[in-house]
GROMACS .gro file of C-alpha atoms in nm:
model
  280
    1THR     CA    1  -1.350   0.708  -2.515
    2PRO     CA    2  -1.321   0.994  -2.288
    3SER     CA    3  -1.170   1.216  -2.580
    4ARG     CA    4  -1.486   1.243  -2.739
    5TRP     CA    5  -1.712   1.352  -2.456
    6LEU     CA    6  -1.664   1.757  -2.306
    7VAL     CA    7  -1.720   1.771  -1.939
    8ARG     CA    8  -1.921   2.031  -1.871
    9SER     CA    9  -1.951   2.084  -1.493
   10VAL     CA   10  -1.865   1.948  -1.180
   11ARG     CA   11  -2.114   1.965  -0.853
   12LYS     CA   12  -2.151   1.844  -0.540
   13GLU     CA   13  -2.534   1.741  -0.425
   14ARG     CA   14  -2.589   1.646  -0.037
   15THR     CA   15  -2.954   1.517   0.064
   16GLY     CA   16  -3.039   1.489   0.480
   17PRO     CA   17  -2.820   1.241   0.623
   18ASN     CA   18  -2.659   1.099   0.312
   19PRO     CA   19  -2.297   1.110   0.208
   20THR     CA   20  -2.177   1.425  -0.034
   21THR     CA   21  -2.236   1.289  -0.399
   22TYR     CA   22  -2.035   1.459  -0.691
   23VAL     CA   23  -2.158   1.499  -1.024
   24LEU     CA   24  -1.993   1.495  -1.344
   25VAL     CA   25  -2.212   1.641  -1.633
   26LEU     CA   26  -2.082   1.526  -1.968
   27THR     CA   27  -2.202   1.573  -2.331
   28THR     CA   28  -2.148   1.478  -2.675
   29THR     CA   29  -2.186   1.551  -2.969
   30SER     CA   30  -2.246   1.156  -3.130
   31ARG     CA   31  -2.568   0.977  -3.060
   32SER     CA   32  -2.366   0.654  -3.058
   33LEU     CA   33  -2.139   0.715  -2.807
   34LYS     CA   34  -2.427   0.713  -2.564
   35SER     CA   35  -2.364   0.318  -2.522
   36ASP     CA   36  -1.990   0.346  -2.522
   37LEU     CA   37  -1.944   0.566  -2.205
   38ARG     CA   38  -1.717   0.347  -1.982
   39TYR     CA   39  -1.813   0.465  -1.625
   40GLY     CA   40  -1.595   0.258  -1.436
   41ASP     CA   41  -1.665   0.070  -1.109
   42ALA     CA   42  -2.053   0.004  -0.988
   43LYS     CA   43  -1.940   0.046  -0.654
   44GLN     CA   44  -1.798   0.407  -0.728
   45TRP     CA   45  -2.011   0.531  -1.063
   46GLN     CA   46  -2.398   0.537  -1.116
   47PRO     CA   47  -2.512   0.685  -1.437
   48ALA     CA   48  -2.800   0.895  -1.465
   49HIS     CA   49  -3.045   0.986  -1.765
   50MET     CA   50  -2.894   1.024  -2.090
   51ASN     CA   51  -3.098   1.367  -2.266
   52ASP     CA   52  -3.201   1.302  -2.592
   53ASP     CA   53  -3.333   1.641  -2.613
   54ALA     CA   54  -3.017   1.808  -2.673
   55ARG     CA   55  -2.953   2.130  -2.783
   56ARG     CA   56  -2.782   2.247  -3.123
   57ASP     CA   57  -2.472   2.438  -3.072
   58GLY     CA   58  -2.338   2.743  -3.290
   59THR     CA   59  -2.246   2.478  -3.584
   60GLY     CA   60  -2.558   2.287  -3.591
   61ASN     CA   61  -2.446   1.993  -3.392
   62ARG     CA   62  -2.680   1.795  -3.138
   63HIS     CA   63  -2.513   1.746  -2.786
   64PHE     CA   64  -2.675   1.445  -2.578
   65ARG     CA   65  -2.621   1.510  -2.199
   66THR     CA   66  -2.537   1.235  -1.939
   67GLU     CA   67  -2.475   1.261  -1.568
   68PHE     CA   68  -2.241   1.066  -1.379
   69ARG     CA   69  -2.256   1.038  -0.970
   70ILE     CA   70  -2.015   0.939  -0.706
   71SER     CA   71  -2.056   0.884  -0.381
   72ASP     CA   72  -1.752   1.010  -0.123
   73THR     CA   73  -1.850   0.707   0.094
   74LEU     CA   74  -1.584   0.513  -0.130
   75ASN     CA   75  -1.333   0.745  -0.077
   76ARG     CA   76  -1.411   0.819   0.303
   77THR     CA   77  -1.386   0.387   0.324
   78MET     CA   78  -1.037   0.410   0.143
   79GLN     CA   79  -0.896   0.737   0.369
   80ARG     CA   80  -0.957   0.492   0.672
   81TYR     CA   81  -0.803   0.216   0.577
   82LYS     CA   82  -0.504   0.415   0.490
   83LEU     CA   83  -0.518   0.591   0.802
   84GLN     CA   84  -0.511   0.268   0.976
   85LEU     CA   85  -0.235   0.144   0.771
   86SER     CA   86  -0.030   0.425   0.858
   87HIS     CA   87  -0.043   0.365   1.202
   88LEU     CA   88   0.044   0.055   1.178
   89THR     CA   89   0.317   0.059   0.963
   90LYS     CA   90   0.452   0.381   1.266
   91ARG     CA   91   0.410   0.125   1.514
   92LYS     CA   92   0.640  -0.135   1.302
   93LEU     CA   93   0.920   0.065   1.239
   94GLU     CA   94   0.896   0.170   1.631
   95ILE     CA   95   0.877  -0.228   1.690
   96GLU     CA   96   1.193  -0.262   1.495
   97ALA     CA   97   1.406  -0.005   1.608
   98ASP     CA   98   1.357  -0.124   1.969
   99ILE     CA   99   1.459  -0.467   1.871
  100ALA     CA  100   1.772  -0.293   1.682
  101SER     CA  101   1.860  -0.141   2.036
  102GLN     CA  102   1.831  -0.462   2.227
  103LYS     CA  103   2.033  -0.634   1.943
  104ALA     CA  104   2.274  -0.377   1.989
  105ILE     CA  105   2.348  -0.468   2.404
  106LEU     CA  106   2.379  -0.789   2.265
  107ASP     CA  107   2.626  -0.742   2.028
  108ALA     CA  108   2.844  -0.488   2.248
  109ASN     CA  109   2.840  -0.803   2.484
  110GLY     CA  110   2.957  -1.003   2.179
  111VAL     CA  111   2.632  -1.264   2.218
  112GLY     CA  112   2.346  -1.378   2.049
  113MET     CA  113   2.045  -1.532   2.159
  114ASN     CA  114   2.145  -1.822   2.255
  115GLU     CA  115   2.490  -1.855   2.388
  116PRO     CA  116   2.517  -1.958   2.749
  117LEU     CA  117   2.557  -1.669   3.075
  118ILE     CA  118   2.708  -1.886   3.280
  119ASP     CA  119   3.093  -2.052   3.235
  120ASN     CA  120   3.185  -2.390   3.261
  121GLU     CA  121   3.160  -2.394   3.680
  122GLY     CA  122   2.814  -2.282   3.672
  123PHE     CA  123   2.913  -1.923   3.790
  124PRO     CA  124   2.768  -1.622   3.593
  125ARG     CA  125   3.002  -1.529   3.284
  126SER     CA  126   3.228  -1.246   3.420
  127ASP     CA  127   3.331  -1.121   3.034
  128ILE     CA  128   2.961  -1.025   2.954
  129ASP     CA  129   2.678  -0.793   3.164
  130VAL     CA  130   2.467  -1.121   3.218
  131TYR     CA  131   2.153  -0.852   3.353
  132LYS     CA  132   2.133  -0.621   3.049
  133VAL     CA  133   2.193  -0.956   2.830
  134ARG     CA  134   1.953  -1.141   2.994
  135HIS     CA  135   1.674  -0.869   3.002
  136ALA     CA  136   1.780  -0.792   2.623
  137ARG     CA  137   1.738  -1.117   2.511
  138HIS     CA  138   1.357  -1.108   2.694
  139ARG     CA  139   1.263  -0.804   2.560
  140ILE     CA  140   1.357  -0.935   2.177
  141ILE     CA  141   1.167  -1.188   2.214
  142CYS     CA  142   0.865  -1.023   2.330
  143LEU     CA  143   0.885  -0.758   2.077
  144LEU     CA  144   0.914  -1.041   1.791
  145ASN     CA  145   0.579  -1.194   1.875
  146ASP     CA  146   0.416  -0.800   1.911
  147HIS     CA  147   0.608  -0.791   1.567
  148LYS     CA  148   0.428  -1.086   1.435
  149THR     CA  149   0.096  -0.994   1.572
  150LEU     CA  150   0.159  -0.648   1.398
  151MET     CA  151   0.252  -0.820   1.056
  152LYS     CA  152  -0.089  -1.009   1.063
  153ASP     CA  153  -0.306  -0.705   1.151
  154ILE     CA  154  -0.086  -0.524   0.864
  155GLU     CA  155  -0.150  -0.815   0.630
  156HIS     CA  156  -0.559  -0.798   0.674
  157ALA     CA  157  -0.575  -0.440   0.630
  158LEU     CA  158  -0.418  -0.416   0.332
  159HIS     CA  159  -0.623  -0.728   0.210
  160ALA     CA  160  -0.906  -0.509   0.313
  161PHE     CA  161  -0.772  -0.203   0.161
  162HIS     CA  162  -0.718  -0.357  -0.189
  163ALA     CA  163  -1.092  -0.522  -0.191
  164ASN     CA  164  -1.232  -0.217  -0.161
  165LEU     CA  165  -1.002  -0.026  -0.423
  166PRO     CA  166  -1.212   0.087  -0.730
  167ARG     CA  167  -1.140  -0.152  -1.063
  168ASN     CA  168  -1.166  -0.097  -1.422
  169GLY     CA  169  -1.143   0.281  -1.415
  170GLY     CA  170  -1.142   0.555  -1.171
  171SER     CA  171  -0.816   0.424  -1.089
  172PRO     CA  172  -0.658   0.632  -0.798
  173SER     CA  173  -0.286   0.756  -0.854
  174SER     CA  174  -0.001   0.588  -0.854
  175PRO     CA  175   0.231   0.556  -0.546
  176ALA     CA  176   0.462   0.835  -0.445
  177HIS     CA  177   0.710   0.584  -0.238
  178GLU     CA  178   0.804   0.228  -0.180
  179GLY     CA  179   0.584   0.172   0.107
  180PRO     CA  180   0.241   0.063   0.215
  181PRO     CA  181  -0.041   0.340   0.138
  182ASN     CA  182  -0.093   0.646   0.355
  183ASP     CA  183  -0.118   0.960   0.205
  184ALA     CA  184  -0.085   0.836  -0.121
  185ALA     CA  185  -0.271   0.566  -0.330
  186VAL     CA  186  -0.140   0.234  -0.451
  187ASP     CA  187  -0.181   0.012  -0.722
  188VAL     CA  188  -0.507  -0.025  -0.861
  189VAL     CA  189  -0.481  -0.394  -0.994
  190MET     CA  190  -0.265  -0.647  -0.742
  191PRO     CA  191   0.013  -0.800  -0.961
  192THR     CA  192  -0.067  -1.204  -1.059
  193ARG     CA  193   0.254  -1.307  -1.211
  194THR     CA  194   0.587  -1.403  -1.006
  195PHE     CA  195   0.940  -1.246  -1.119
  196ALA     CA  196   1.119  -1.350  -0.870
  197VAL     CA  197   1.171  -1.623  -0.559
  198VAL     CA  198   1.325  -1.576  -0.202
  199LYS     CA  199   1.572  -1.806  -0.081
  200ASP     CA  200   1.771  -1.854   0.238
  201VAL     CA  201   1.581  -1.655   0.488
  202GLU     CA  202   1.755  -1.608   0.818
  203ILE     CA  203   1.582  -1.639   1.155
  204GLY     CA  204   1.536  -1.289   1.264
  205SER     CA  205   1.656  -1.080   0.997
  206PRO     CA  206   1.457  -0.775   0.868
  207ALA     CA  207   1.254  -1.056   0.602
  208ASP     CA  208   1.205  -1.299   0.845
  209VAL     CA  209   1.035  -1.031   1.083
  210ALA     CA  210   0.796  -0.909   0.768
  211GLY     CA  211   0.708  -1.228   0.750
  212LEU     CA  212   0.867  -1.346   0.428
  213ARG     CA  213   0.941  -1.725   0.398
  214THR     CA  214   1.204  -1.932   0.207
  215GLY     CA  215   1.068  -2.064  -0.137
  216ASP     CA  216   0.848  -1.725  -0.168
  217GLY     CA  217   0.743  -1.616  -0.493
  218LEU     CA  218   0.756  -1.228  -0.543
  219LEU     CA  219   0.443  -1.072  -0.712
  220LYS     CA  220   0.575  -0.686  -0.628
  221PHE     CA  221   0.888  -0.537  -0.441
  222GLY     CA  222   0.826  -0.164  -0.418
  223SER     CA  223   0.780  -0.090  -0.740
  224VAL     CA  224   0.901  -0.381  -0.903
  225ASN     CA  225   0.654  -0.625  -1.076
  226ALA     CA  226   0.626  -0.878  -1.344
  227ASP     CA  227   0.636  -0.634  -1.604
  228ASN     CA  228   0.898  -0.405  -1.518
  229PHE     CA  229   1.143  -0.657  -1.374
  230HIS     CA  230   1.453  -0.707  -1.601
  231GLY     CA  231   1.708  -0.845  -1.356
  232VAL     CA  232   1.773  -0.853  -0.960
  233ASP     CA  233   1.983  -0.533  -0.964
  234GLU     CA  234   1.614  -0.341  -0.977
  235ILE     CA  235   1.562  -0.494  -0.666
  236ALA     CA  236   1.886  -0.378  -0.502
  237SER     CA  237   1.838  -0.023  -0.614
  238VAL     CA  238   1.496  -0.024  -0.415
  239VAL     CA  239   1.612  -0.195  -0.115
  240ARG     CA  240   1.941   0.089  -0.114
  241HIS     CA  241   1.711   0.399  -0.169
  242SER     CA  242   1.471   0.233   0.123
  243VAL     CA  243   1.700   0.164   0.395
  244GLY     CA  244   1.490   0.222   0.712
  245LYS     CA  245   1.204   0.297   0.519
  246PRO     CA  246   0.892   0.075   0.421
  247ILE     CA  247   0.852  -0.137   0.092
  248TYR     CA  248   0.566  -0.272   0.012
  249VAL     CA  249   0.634  -0.643  -0.064
  250VAL     CA  250   0.346  -0.876  -0.210
  251ALA     CA  251   0.446  -1.229  -0.186
  252PHE     CA  252   0.314  -1.560  -0.353
  253ARG     CA  253   0.275  -1.875  -0.100
  254GLY     CA  254   0.086  -2.184  -0.149
  255ALA     CA  255  -0.191  -2.049  -0.389
  256SER     CA  256  -0.280  -1.695  -0.263
  257SER     CA  257  -0.090  -1.385  -0.243
  258VAL     CA  258   0.052  -1.243   0.111
  259PRO     CA  259   0.115  -0.874   0.137
  260MET     CA  260   0.382  -0.745   0.390
  261VAL     CA  261   0.582  -0.455   0.500
  262LEU     CA  262   0.916  -0.480   0.423
  263THR     CA  263   1.169  -0.252   0.634
  264PRO     CA  264   1.587  -0.259   0.508
  265THR     CA  265   1.795  -0.258   0.828
  266GLN     CA  266   2.111  -0.287   0.930
  267TRP     CA  267   2.083  -0.624   1.144
  268ALA     CA  268   2.294  -0.842   1.323
  269GLY     CA  269   2.347  -1.041   1.035
  270LYS     CA  270   2.444  -1.035   0.636
  271GLY     CA  271   2.304  -0.740   0.406
  272LEU     CA  272   1.969  -0.531   0.457
  273LEU     CA  273   1.745  -0.821   0.406
  274GLY     CA  274   1.904  -1.130   0.554
  275CYS     CA  275   1.772  -1.346   0.240
  276SER     CA  276   1.880  -1.398  -0.133
  277ILE     CA  277   1.630  -1.331  -0.439
  278HIS     CA  278   1.643  -1.501  -0.750
  279PRO     CA  279   1.472  -1.452  -1.061
  280ALA     CA  280   1.176  -1.679  -1.138
   0.00000   0.00000   0.00000
């Protein structure tokens, strides 16, 4: 019941090599509120003593005093994960841009990844630049392997980030964009209910390279979750406003949640994702 507590002061303490501790001093006129104070995650807050010898104010009300201490160790840990995720996401976008540029070479030659490079007589095709096509195909394969490894790193970093988020109070602010955490905090509670199902994921599509699989349930798609989902038009809106920008997605596969970063982009196939999404 924060409205019945009065914040008296906030100060910083630092002792030797220990991390900085922020001390929040609260007072209340109700003795019964001493046992009602909610102080959030034990990782974040530690209650100090309550002073029963409180002074009386001008109206004769007694003020009971307590202190809460929050170490910036957790804060620095979260910042480290945010920085790591920011670097990983930047690298992901660089790889995807490189893949797109190599695919443009294939498109210019009117071929994909599997068409033959020799004619019926066994000679190199004269209607395409065989060297450029062969090099682009090899480069795309290498980049897709790099992307797959990077997505695993992002998944592990996201799991670690969420594992260290405060629960039941002291929550970070909501994200300011659809992407993964970098300079902004993310939702405090991982979503637990699916609201849509992914179908028809095409190989090499943005959905595929992000890690989505046919049959995945969706727990979160940018700002959309089970609590505010009313139809696939909302997902389409997120996609339209996020072309070339990362969207933080949490899929449900098997019995576990799978966080990933999906970037809607123009590619060789249809749409910006290369999959279809249907209400659960």
